[in-house]
mmCIF file of C-alpha atoms in Angstrom:
data_model
loop_
_atom_site.group_PDB
_atom_site.id
_atom_site.type_symbol
_atom_site.label_atom_id
_atom_site.label_comp_id
_atom_site.label_asym_id
_atom_site.label_seq_id
_atom_site.Cartn_x
_atom_site.Cartn_y
_atom_site.Cartn_z
ATOM 1 C CA UNK A 1 -1.914 184.981 208.022
ATOM 2 C CA UNK A 2 -1.409 181.429 206.812
ATOM 3 C CA UNK A 3 -4.289 179.013 207.651
ATOM 4 C CA UNK A 4 -1.987 176.650 209.559
ATOM 5 C CA UNK A 5 -0.983 179.433 211.947
ATOM 6 C CA UNK A 6 -4.058 178.808 214.110
ATOM 7 C CA UNK A 7 -2.839 175.306 215.007
ATOM 8 C CA UNK A 8 0.899 175.957 215.079
ATOM 9 C CA UNK A 9 0.799 179.250 216.958
ATOM 10 C CA UNK A 10 -1.276 180.070 220.019
ATOM 11 C CA UNK A 11 -0.532 183.784 219.543
ATOM 12 C CA UNK A 12 0.242 185.428 216.209
ATOM 13 C CA UNK A 13 0.632 189.135 215.428
ATOM 14 C CA UNK A 14 1.721 190.840 212.222
ATOM 15 C CA UNK A 15 2.428 194.523 211.778
ATOM 16 C CA UNK A 16 0.539 195.736 214.846
ATOM 17 C CA UNK A 17 0.466 199.532 215.112
ATOM 18 C CA UNK A 18 -0.814 201.765 217.890
ATOM 19 C CA UNK A 19 -0.431 205.494 218.474
ATOM 20 C CA UNK A 20 -1.414 207.616 221.465
ATOM 21 C CA UNK A 21 -2.262 211.304 221.443
ATOM 22 C CA UNK A 22 -3.133 213.599 218.554
ATOM 23 C CA UNK A 23 -1.350 216.086 216.376
ATOM 24 C CA UNK A 24 2.093 217.154 217.554
ATOM 25 C CA UNK A 25 1.692 215.176 220.775
ATOM 26 C CA UNK A 26 0.992 211.940 218.895
ATOM 27 C CA UNK A 27 3.386 209.175 219.914
ATOM 28 C CA UNK A 28 3.779 205.683 218.420
ATOM 29 C CA UNK A 29 3.527 202.845 220.947
ATOM 30 C CA UNK A 30 3.760 200.046 218.372
ATOM 31 C CA UNK A 31 5.268 200.484 214.915
ATOM 32 C CA UNK A 32 4.864 197.192 213.090
ATOM 33 C CA UNK A 33 5.058 194.712 215.963
ATOM 34 C CA UNK A 34 5.360 191.035 214.961
ATOM 35 C CA UNK A 35 5.018 188.014 217.242
ATOM 36 C CA UNK A 36 4.676 184.265 216.799
ATOM 37 C CA UNK A 37 4.226 182.105 219.915
ATOM 38 C CA UNK A 38 4.112 178.327 219.332
ATOM 39 C CA UNK A 39 1.407 176.553 221.308
ATOM 40 C CA UNK A 40 2.433 175.059 224.647
ATOM 41 C CA UNK A 41 5.589 177.137 225.069
ATOM 42 C CA UNK A 42 6.833 179.957 227.285
ATOM 43 C CA UNK A 43 7.638 183.019 225.166
ATOM 44 C CA UNK A 44 9.512 185.999 226.580
ATOM 45 C CA UNK A 45 8.647 189.540 225.495
ATOM 46 C CA UNK A 46 11.502 191.916 226.306
ATOM 47 C CA UNK A 47 12.155 195.577 225.682
ATOM 48 C CA UNK A 48 13.149 198.819 227.419
ATOM 49 C CA UNK A 49 10.554 200.793 229.354
ATOM 50 C CA UNK A 50 8.291 202.509 226.834
ATOM 51 C CA UNK A 51 8.929 199.956 224.090
ATOM 52 C CA UNK A 52 5.249 198.955 223.939
ATOM 53 C CA UNK A 53 5.218 195.602 225.732
ATOM 54 C CA UNK A 54 2.125 196.419 227.795
ATOM 55 C CA UNK A 55 0.354 197.902 224.779
ATOM 56 C CA UNK A 56 1.019 194.716 222.796
ATOM 57 C CA UNK A 57 -0.320 192.483 225.571
ATOM 58 C CA UNK A 58 -3.421 194.664 225.995
ATOM 59 C CA UNK A 59 -4.159 194.391 222.269
ATOM 60 C CA UNK A 60 -3.637 190.626 222.257
ATOM 61 C CA UNK A 61 -5.931 190.334 225.277
ATOM 62 C CA UNK A 62 -8.647 192.425 223.549
ATOM 63 C CA UNK A 63 -8.331 195.209 226.144
ATOM 64 C CA UNK A 64 -7.188 197.699 223.498
ATOM 65 C CA UNK A 65 -7.788 198.039 219.766
ATOM 66 C CA UNK A 66 -4.867 198.312 217.375
ATOM 67 C CA UNK A 67 -4.683 201.064 214.765
ATOM 68 C CA UNK A 68 -3.347 198.636 212.194
ATOM 69 C CA UNK A 69 -2.072 195.137 211.627
ATOM 70 C CA UNK A 70 -3.590 191.791 212.549
ATOM 71 C CA UNK A 71 -3.480 189.462 215.553
ATOM 72 C CA UNK A 72 -4.987 186.095 216.416
ATOM 73 C CA UNK A 73 -5.073 184.224 219.711
ATOM 74 C CA UNK A 74 -6.062 180.564 219.670
ATOM 75 C CA UNK A 75 -6.988 180.979 216.013
ATOM 76 C CA UNK A 76 -9.431 183.835 216.673
ATOM 77 C CA UNK A 77 -9.044 187.407 215.459
ATOM 78 C CA UNK A 78 -8.651 189.769 218.426
ATOM 79 C CA UNK A 79 -10.493 192.579 216.607
ATOM 80 C CA UNK A 80 -13.468 190.705 215.150
ATOM 81 C CA UNK A 81 -13.812 187.826 217.663
ATOM 82 C CA UNK A 82 -12.920 189.387 221.041
ATOM 83 C CA UNK A 83 -15.408 187.302 223.038
ATOM 84 C CA UNK A 84 -13.949 184.060 221.747
ATOM 85 C CA UNK A 85 -10.434 185.278 222.519
ATOM 86 C CA UNK A 86 -11.398 186.235 226.089
ATOM 87 C CA UNK A 87 -12.590 182.698 226.718
ATOM 88 C CA UNK A 88 -9.103 181.431 225.933
ATOM 89 C CA UNK A 89 -6.868 183.803 227.891
ATOM 90 C CA UNK A 90 -5.911 184.562 231.466
ATOM 91 C CA UNK A 91 -3.991 187.515 232.923
ATOM 92 C CA UNK A 92 -1.621 187.867 235.858
ATOM 93 C CA UNK A 93 -0.298 191.363 236.493
ATOM 94 C CA UNK A 94 2.692 192.616 238.458
ATOM 95 C CA UNK A 95 0.842 192.683 241.761
ATOM 96 C CA UNK A 96 -1.336 190.050 243.392
ATOM 97 C CA UNK A 97 -5.052 190.597 242.869
ATOM 98 C CA UNK A 98 -6.163 188.319 245.697
ATOM 99 C CA UNK A 99 -8.029 189.487 248.817
ATOM 100 C CA UNK A 100 -5.790 189.442 251.894
ATOM 101 C CA UNK A 101 -8.597 189.033 254.423
ATOM 102 C CA UNK A 102 -9.818 185.816 252.809
ATOM 103 C CA UNK A 103 -8.127 182.425 252.860
ATOM 104 C CA UNK A 104 -6.510 180.988 249.767
ATOM 105 C CA UNK A 105 -9.429 178.602 249.289
ATOM 106 C CA UNK A 106 -12.016 181.372 249.716
ATOM 107 C CA UNK A 107 -10.209 183.517 247.162
ATOM 108 C CA UNK A 108 -10.261 180.794 244.530
ATOM 109 C CA UNK A 109 -13.875 179.886 245.197
ATOM 110 C CA UNK A 110 -14.810 183.585 244.964
ATOM 111 C CA UNK A 111 -13.069 183.905 241.582
ATOM 112 C CA UNK A 112 -14.855 180.772 240.410
ATOM 113 C CA UNK A 113 -18.235 182.251 241.277
ATOM 114 C CA UNK A 114 -17.291 185.547 239.587
ATOM 115 C CA UNK A 115 -16.606 183.511 236.457
ATOM 116 C CA UNK A 116 -20.140 182.079 236.760
ATOM 117 C CA UNK A 117 -19.158 178.606 237.937
ATOM 118 C CA UNK A 118 -21.674 176.825 240.133
ATOM 119 C CA UNK A 119 -20.917 176.579 243.832
ATOM 120 C CA UNK A 120 -19.884 172.901 243.681
ATOM 121 C CA UNK A 121 -17.829 173.404 240.511
ATOM 122 C CA UNK A 122 -16.046 176.444 241.979
ATOM 123 C CA UNK A 123 -15.235 174.467 245.129
ATOM 124 C CA UNK A 124 -13.879 171.530 243.118
ATOM 125 C CA UNK A 125 -11.819 173.785 240.834
ATOM 126 C CA UNK A 126 -10.369 175.629 243.836
ATOM 127 C CA UNK A 127 -9.214 172.348 245.372
ATOM 128 C CA UNK A 128 -7.608 171.262 242.072
ATOM 129 C CA UNK A 129 -5.659 174.525 241.841
ATOM 130 C CA UNK A 130 -4.593 174.447 245.480
ATOM 131 C CA UNK A 131 -3.085 171.021 244.856
ATOM 132 C CA UNK A 132 -1.537 172.050 241.539
ATOM 133 C CA UNK A 133 0.240 175.043 243.103
ATOM 134 C CA UNK A 134 1.208 173.225 246.314
ATOM 135 C CA UNK A 135 -0.953 175.415 248.551
ATOM 136 C CA UNK A 136 -3.103 172.791 250.265
ATOM 137 C CA UNK A 137 -1.417 173.152 253.665
ATOM 138 C CA UNK A 138 -2.067 176.907 253.651
ATOM 139 C CA UNK A 139 -5.447 176.690 251.899
ATOM 140 C CA UNK A 140 -7.504 177.779 254.916
ATOM 141 C CA UNK A 141 -5.096 180.444 256.226
ATOM 142 C CA UNK A 142 -5.743 184.099 255.474
ATOM 143 C CA UNK A 143 -3.656 185.425 252.592
ATOM 144 C CA UNK A 144 -2.182 188.231 254.721
ATOM 145 C CA UNK A 145 -0.069 185.515 256.357
ATOM 146 C CA UNK A 146 1.260 184.159 253.051
ATOM 147 C CA UNK A 147 4.815 184.714 251.865
ATOM 148 C CA UNK A 148 5.390 186.666 248.661
ATOM 149 C CA UNK A 149 5.963 183.486 246.673
ATOM 150 C CA UNK A 150 2.771 181.905 247.999
ATOM 151 C CA UNK A 151 0.742 184.989 247.077
ATOM 152 C CA UNK A 152 2.082 184.958 243.539
ATOM 153 C CA UNK A 153 1.317 181.238 243.209
ATOM 154 C CA UNK A 154 -2.206 181.920 244.467
ATOM 155 C CA UNK A 155 -2.504 184.768 241.965
ATOM 156 C CA UNK A 156 -1.436 182.418 239.177
ATOM 157 C CA UNK A 157 -3.991 179.886 240.372
ATOM 158 C CA UNK A 158 -6.742 182.515 240.297
ATOM 159 C CA UNK A 159 -5.912 183.374 236.685
ATOM 160 C CA UNK A 160 -6.348 179.706 235.761
ATOM 161 C CA UNK A 161 -9.837 179.201 237.174
ATOM 162 C CA UNK A 162 -11.236 178.671 233.662
ATOM 163 C CA UNK A 163 -8.159 176.724 232.468
ATOM 164 C CA UNK A 164 -7.112 179.267 229.806
ATOM 165 C CA UNK A 165 -5.144 178.065 226.812
ATOM 166 C CA UNK A 166 -3.016 181.240 226.863
ATOM 167 C CA UNK A 167 -1.724 183.022 229.980
ATOM 168 C CA UNK A 168 -0.298 186.548 229.857
ATOM 169 C CA UNK A 169 2.241 187.033 232.668
ATOM 170 C CA UNK A 170 3.367 190.604 233.350
ATOM 171 C CA UNK A 171 6.446 190.890 235.594
ATOM 172 C CA UNK A 172 5.410 187.833 237.663
ATOM 173 C CA UNK A 173 8.284 187.923 240.190
ATOM 174 C CA UNK A 174 8.814 191.644 240.772
ATOM 175 C CA UNK A 175 9.776 192.236 244.415
ATOM 176 C CA UNK A 176 10.229 188.577 245.323
ATOM 177 C CA UNK A 177 13.313 187.129 246.974
ATOM 178 C CA UNK A 178 15.262 184.336 245.180
ATOM 179 C CA UNK A 179 13.446 181.502 246.951
ATOM 180 C CA UNK A 180 10.028 182.906 246.100
ATOM 181 C CA UNK A 181 11.094 183.549 242.510
ATOM 182 C CA UNK A 182 12.097 179.906 242.149
ATOM 183 C CA UNK A 183 8.688 178.852 243.452
ATOM 184 C CA UNK A 184 6.954 180.938 240.778
ATOM 185 C CA UNK A 185 9.348 179.692 238.083
ATOM 186 C CA UNK A 186 8.491 176.096 238.978
ATOM 187 C CA UNK A 187 4.791 176.923 238.727
ATOM 188 C CA UNK A 188 5.249 178.495 235.281
ATOM 189 C CA UNK A 189 7.225 175.479 234.042
ATOM 190 C CA UNK A 190 4.471 173.176 235.280
ATOM 191 C CA UNK A 191 1.872 175.210 233.390
ATOM 192 C CA UNK A 192 3.793 174.986 230.126
ATOM 193 C CA UNK A 193 4.393 171.257 230.635
ATOM 194 C CA UNK A 194 0.624 170.817 231.023
ATOM 195 C CA UNK A 195 0.011 172.572 227.678
ATOM 196 C CA UNK A 196 -0.678 176.187 228.646
ATOM 197 C CA UNK A 197 0.959 178.778 226.383
ATOM 198 C CA UNK A 198 2.635 181.526 228.436
ATOM 199 C CA UNK A 199 3.544 184.996 227.140
ATOM 200 C CA UNK A 200 5.957 186.459 229.696
ATOM 201 C CA UNK A 201 7.024 190.088 230.027
ATOM 202 C CA UNK A 202 9.844 190.649 232.493
ATOM 203 C CA UNK A 203 12.702 192.986 233.389
ATOM 204 C CA UNK A 204 14.681 190.091 234.858
ATOM 205 C CA UNK A 205 16.805 188.801 231.980
ATOM 206 C CA UNK A 206 17.828 185.698 233.933
ATOM 207 C CA UNK A 207 14.119 184.937 234.344
ATOM 208 C CA UNK A 208 13.591 184.981 230.585
ATOM 209 C CA UNK A 209 16.717 182.865 230.175
ATOM 210 C CA UNK A 210 15.436 180.303 232.689
ATOM 211 C CA UNK A 211 11.846 180.073 231.451
ATOM 212 C CA UNK A 212 11.476 181.118 227.823
ATOM 213 C CA UNK A 213 11.693 178.733 224.874
ATOM 214 C CA UNK A 214 11.935 181.778 222.593
ATOM 215 C CA UNK A 215 12.342 185.508 223.166
ATOM 216 C CA UNK A 216 11.083 188.504 221.210
ATOM 217 C CA UNK A 217 12.904 191.814 221.740
ATOM 218 C CA UNK A 218 11.138 195.132 221.048
ATOM 219 C CA UNK A 219 12.944 198.376 220.285
ATOM 220 C CA UNK A 220 12.217 201.702 221.967
ATOM 221 C CA UNK A 221 14.539 203.712 219.703
ATOM 222 C CA UNK A 222 13.138 206.958 218.219
ATOM 223 C CA UNK A 223 11.379 206.231 214.946
ATOM 224 C CA UNK A 224 11.217 202.490 215.501
ATOM 225 C CA UNK A 225 9.687 202.128 218.979
ATOM 226 C CA UNK A 226 7.394 199.159 219.366
ATOM 227 C CA UNK A 227 9.004 197.254 216.499
ATOM 228 C CA UNK A 228 10.300 193.693 216.781
ATOM 229 C CA UNK A 229 14.083 193.687 216.338
ATOM 230 C CA UNK A 230 14.913 190.095 217.310
ATOM 231 C CA UNK A 231 13.124 186.792 217.809
ATOM 232 C CA UNK A 232 14.950 183.561 218.593
ATOM 233 C CA UNK A 233 15.899 181.100 221.316
ATOM 234 C CA UNK A 234 17.938 182.435 224.262
ATOM 235 C CA UNK A 235 21.016 180.526 223.084
ATOM 236 C CA UNK A 236 20.742 181.800 219.514
ATOM 237 C CA UNK A 237 20.391 185.377 220.761
ATOM 238 C CA UNK A 238 23.530 184.970 222.868
ATOM 239 C CA UNK A 239 25.378 183.747 219.799
ATOM 240 C CA UNK A 240 24.635 187.084 218.130
ATOM 241 C CA UNK A 241 27.405 188.681 220.166
ATOM 242 C CA UNK A 242 29.882 185.828 220.050
ATOM 243 C CA UNK A 243 30.502 182.430 221.525
ATOM 244 C CA UNK A 244 32.478 181.282 224.532
ATOM 245 C CA UNK A 245 34.818 183.680 226.338
ATOM 246 C CA UNK A 246 37.690 182.558 228.516
ATOM 247 C CA UNK A 247 38.303 184.798 231.515
ATOM 248 C CA UNK A 248 41.211 184.997 233.929
ATOM 249 C CA UNK A 249 41.151 187.148 237.067
ATOM 250 C CA UNK A 250 44.540 187.625 238.709
ATOM 251 C CA UNK A 251 45.624 188.670 242.190
ATOM 252 C CA UNK A 252 47.406 191.888 241.250
ATOM 253 C CA UNK A 253 48.228 194.251 238.352
ATOM 254 C CA UNK A 254 51.734 192.807 237.944
ATOM 255 C CA UNK A 255 50.157 189.486 236.945
ATOM 256 C CA UNK A 256 48.135 190.958 234.056
ATOM 257 C CA UNK A 257 50.873 190.813 231.412
ATOM 258 C CA UNK A 258 51.623 187.144 232.011
ATOM 259 C CA UNK A 259 47.930 186.277 232.056
ATOM 260 C CA UNK A 260 47.401 188.185 228.785
ATOM 261 C CA UNK A 261 50.221 186.230 227.124
ATOM 262 C CA UNK A 262 48.709 182.937 228.275
ATOM 263 C CA UNK A 263 45.258 183.801 226.976
ATOM 264 C CA UNK A 264 46.624 185.184 223.683
ATOM 265 C CA UNK A 265 48.530 181.936 223.083
ATOM 266 C CA UNK A 266 45.310 179.917 223.333
ATOM 267 C CA UNK A 267 42.842 182.297 221.671
ATOM 268 C CA UNK A 268 45.094 183.287 218.804
ATOM 269 C CA UNK A 269 44.070 186.923 219.110
ATOM 270 C CA UNK A 270 44.591 189.973 221.236
ATOM 271 C CA UNK A 271 42.717 189.548 224.535
ATOM 272 C CA UNK A 272 40.704 192.245 226.254
ATOM 273 C CA UNK A 273 42.353 193.665 229.387
ATOM 274 C CA UNK A 274 40.274 195.107 232.245
ATOM 275 C CA UNK A 275 42.840 196.643 234.580
ATOM 276 C CA UNK A 276 40.293 197.663 237.218
ATOM 277 C CA UNK A 277 38.821 194.188 237.556
ATOM 278 C CA UNK A 278 42.241 192.567 236.980
ATOM 279 C CA UNK A 279 40.574 190.478 234.267
ATOM 280 C CA UNK A 280 41.850 189.148 230.934
ATOM 281 C CA UNK A 281 39.315 187.738 228.453
ATOM 282 C CA UNK A 282 39.147 186.537 224.854
ATOM 283 C CA UNK A 283 36.825 184.484 222.615
ATOM 284 C CA UNK A 284 37.726 180.811 222.150
ATOM 285 C CA UNK A 285 36.511 178.084 219.815
ATOM 286 C CA UNK A 286 37.005 174.988 221.980
ATOM 287 C CA UNK A 287 36.077 175.752 225.576
ATOM 288 C CA UNK A 288 37.482 172.569 227.137
ATOM 289 C CA UNK A 289 40.801 172.659 225.279
ATOM 290 C CA UNK A 290 41.191 176.406 225.902
ATOM 291 C CA UNK A 291 40.506 176.097 229.610
ATOM 292 C CA UNK A 292 42.933 173.201 230.010
ATOM 293 C CA UNK A 293 45.734 174.897 228.052
ATOM 294 C CA UNK A 294 45.364 178.287 229.771
ATOM 295 C CA UNK A 295 45.400 176.613 233.194
ATOM 296 C CA UNK A 296 48.610 174.786 232.276
ATOM 297 C CA UNK A 297 50.356 177.934 230.991
ATOM 298 C CA UNK A 298 49.297 179.992 234.000
ATOM 299 C CA UNK A 299 50.630 177.328 236.334
ATOM 300 C CA UNK A 300 53.931 177.139 234.453
ATOM 301 C CA UNK A 301 54.238 180.958 234.580
ATOM 302 C CA UNK A 302 53.433 180.924 238.331
ATOM 303 C CA UNK A 303 50.587 183.412 237.843
ATOM 304 C CA UNK A 304 48.519 183.958 240.993
ATOM 305 C CA UNK A 305 44.986 183.264 239.688
ATOM 306 C CA UNK A 306 41.890 184.351 241.627
ATOM 307 C CA UNK A 307 39.366 183.013 239.122
ATOM 308 C CA UNK A 308 39.490 181.106 235.845
ATOM 309 C CA UNK A 309 36.608 180.000 233.671
ATOM 310 C CA UNK A 310 34.776 179.960 230.364
ATOM 311 C CA UNK A 311 31.440 181.726 230.159
ATOM 312 C CA UNK A 312 28.701 182.367 227.645
ATOM 313 C CA UNK A 313 27.419 185.859 226.837
ATOM 314 C CA UNK A 314 24.441 186.802 229.002
ATOM 315 C CA UNK A 315 21.024 187.997 227.898
ATOM 316 C CA UNK A 316 21.846 191.306 229.588
ATOM 317 C CA UNK A 317 24.686 191.747 227.083
ATOM 318 C CA UNK A 318 22.378 190.758 224.220
ATOM 319 C CA UNK A 319 19.738 193.223 225.423
ATOM 320 C CA UNK A 320 22.284 196.030 225.621
ATOM 321 C CA UNK A 321 23.665 195.240 222.163
ATOM 322 C CA UNK A 322 20.193 195.092 220.559
ATOM 323 C CA UNK A 323 18.488 198.002 222.293
ATOM 324 C CA UNK A 324 21.360 200.244 223.301
ATOM 325 C CA UNK A 325 20.090 200.515 226.883
ATOM 326 C CA UNK A 326 20.969 198.448 229.960
ATOM 327 C CA UNK A 327 18.323 196.377 231.675
ATOM 328 C CA UNK A 328 16.562 197.895 234.663
ATOM 329 C CA UNK A 329 16.479 195.361 237.443
ATOM 330 C CA UNK A 330 13.624 195.845 239.937
ATOM 331 C CA UNK A 331 14.732 195.758 243.545
ATOM 332 C CA UNK A 332 13.767 192.651 245.484
ATOM 333 C CA UNK A 333 11.691 193.245 248.570
ATOM 334 C CA UNK A 334 11.933 191.466 251.866
ATOM 335 C CA UNK A 335 9.110 189.111 252.638
ATOM 336 C CA UNK A 336 7.890 187.387 255.739
ATOM 337 C CA UNK A 337 7.338 183.669 255.388
ATOM 338 C CA UNK A 338 4.022 182.223 256.367
ATOM 339 C CA UNK A 339 3.970 179.967 259.356
#
């Protein structure tokens, strides 16, 4: 790795390899995994189930040794300097690790003492984190009365007791309702704004789109599982499968032909027709001009339009194109808000 990588990148991996099992049952988990996470950014790590995301994070966090390749976190080699790496990182898993019978404040003070902070220092750090994650009003309530979003924010706070430079977030909003997810997203943005580097694994593609400065996609295809197949900004990844698409949804099947003619006139090509959804779509170069012209033609043709708009490709479409498998969206659970 280049010497400047330690200052430019908080996390850097090249050619990581890991295999499980022996003999005929041997299975590759990582097959040349590459990753470069600039310091102070949120970086999404995406891939189908079984692609090796968890294995990669465990290696980067010194919880597992790679069979090959190199990785550095905060400038330190994860294989030869694991103790130094552990001082720099924090982990937050899919499920809250806090104790439900304790209050939020007691949980944070307990974690501080477990990390060998003095009593006064643990108390002061707990108060700082309660304020940072907007939990002061509920600080002395037992965690069993917290909402799902509050528990996840408390869990994030607990992982930051020692102010890690790098935070590994594994599926941070699984099972949360939209309001709670937004609360966690705000907390993650605040962390990055304060200088913490966040490596995020998630099955929610909109979450990666909302939070990540860059995204790395891992393949799970036979023979190339655990290999990096794309790394770029969310917008650049969307551009891989085309730019803006104009879409017209009409009121009935008899309107489809007229709508298709209107869209074809603007796009200059043959539009896609979805007869079930009563939708006509086509790529366009100038979104504003296309939208204005199609609206005018549809009005002149007296087409009964249900919906009209220009949209960008989604990360779900990118994921499907790159990996060949659709995303698996975890089901949101119902939560009871704390009083």
